[in-house]
Amino acid sequence: MNLEVDKHRLMSEIEELALISDAEAPAVTRIVFTPTDLIARAWFLARCKEAGLAIRQDAIGNIFARWNGQDPNATAVATGSHIDAIPNAGKYDGVVGVLGGLEAIRALQQSGFTPKRSIELILFTSEEPTRFGIGCLGSRLLSGSLSPEAAKKLTDKDGAPIEQIRRAAGLQEELETVKLPAGHYQAFVELHIEQGALLEQKQIPLGIVSKIAAPSSFRIFIEGAGGHAGGVLMPDRRDALCAASELILAIEHQAKASGSTDTVATVGICEVFPGAVNSIPSRVNLSVDIRDTDLQRRDSVIGAMDASSHVIAAKRGITIRQELVNADAPGDCAANIVETLSESCRKHGLSFLTIVSRAYHDSLFMSRIAPVGMLFIPCRNGYSHRPDEYASPDDIARGTLVLAETLGSLAG
Ligand SMILES: [Zn+2]
């Protein structure tokens, strides 16, 4: 195989997709099933058709673009990622894995290679939790990690039901048809920017992921008592925002005290009601994200957060109610795929680092039904989910080359 990645074509496609956005460049905002997201999907489908790939779309909008292999009975090898982007994000998160995956397939096609197994490029729906409050919606449903019944209860921020939203986007089938059986894929490999700074700091061009950290997220509802900011004296107050502040700091403290830098906890949303300068906050809603590479250690931080909630609620005479959004087990990458990725790096004289994925990805859920591997490329300063997210064309091309080599090896 003489593989050549067309870096110019790949970069111009990344730039082109970045312009399909609800934010002003260089920021990218692409929320699932918005008109902008639907335009981006149509654009992606057109690129796949140009490459001669056979298209299938499931009921949640996961797109499968298949290069048919010679043996129709052999299980397929898959790659892919997502193109949805949180508000004011960058151009590369997810996109590198989707368009890099497409370019990897085209590089294989142009090398004259004919795969025995089909190679499938997957665009996963709503990896980002922005609209429905849960990340990796498409890969969760596809892998059976989220039941269709639970998915049907999801609504977006404005209260619109997911069933209505997806049908308006042209997806008429039932969600029960989305799940794929274990063994459906021979392998799944995802190319992604690191979203951390380790590769850059060590000046190593590629990271081969060994395991994916276990994420969990919660909504916390704090209810105190409102009142006039002048009229209610301090001893009589049950201020929900003061209680929330205490809880936020307690969560930070517990994550720092876990004994490992792998433990991270973030309160990313704080909604205050009624939200007026002269009114005591009566209610606060928080969203909390706690993750770790070690399930037990993560769960002990969750336990400590629970304990703090009880103490703060009792002390301040308020109620704190917690709702679990998701708590997933960590995922391991498959040894044979890690080895194939390593071999591909060696073949092209590229050094690599074995690395832990601290962010979670569609690969985590794919690991429930298929052997998975992940390949990371550096991103500047580790920045991600912000407009100045950046991965260099050379790094993107290198990652794509190793992905192509790996898909070729796995597809035989
Ligand atoms: Zn991503």
mmCIF file of C-alpha atoms and ligand atoms in Angstrom, residues 81-82 93-94 127-128 192 195 361, ligand 1:
data_model
loop_
_atom_site.group_PDB
_atom_site.id
_atom_site.type_symbol
_atom_site.label_atom_id
_atom_site.label_comp_id
_atom_site.label_asym_id
_atom_site.label_seq_id
_atom_site.Cartn_x
_atom_site.Cartn_y
_atom_site.Cartn_z
ATOM 1 C CA SER A 81 -16.619 10.751 15.303
ATOM 2 C CA HIS A 82 -18.994 13.726 15.508
ATOM 3 C CA ASP A 93 -13.079 18.488 17.951
ATOM 4 C CA GLY A 94 -14.878 15.557 16.324
ATOM 5 C CA GLU A 127 -21.741 13.688 20.961
ATOM 6 C CA GLU A 128 -22.057 16.987 22.782
ATOM 7 C CA HIS A 192 -9.441 12.777 17.683
ATOM 8 C CA GLN A 195 -8.005 17.975 24.185
ATOM 9 C CA HIS A 361 -15.843 10.028 23.269
HETATM 10 ZN ZN ZN B 1 -15.140 15.228 20.377
#
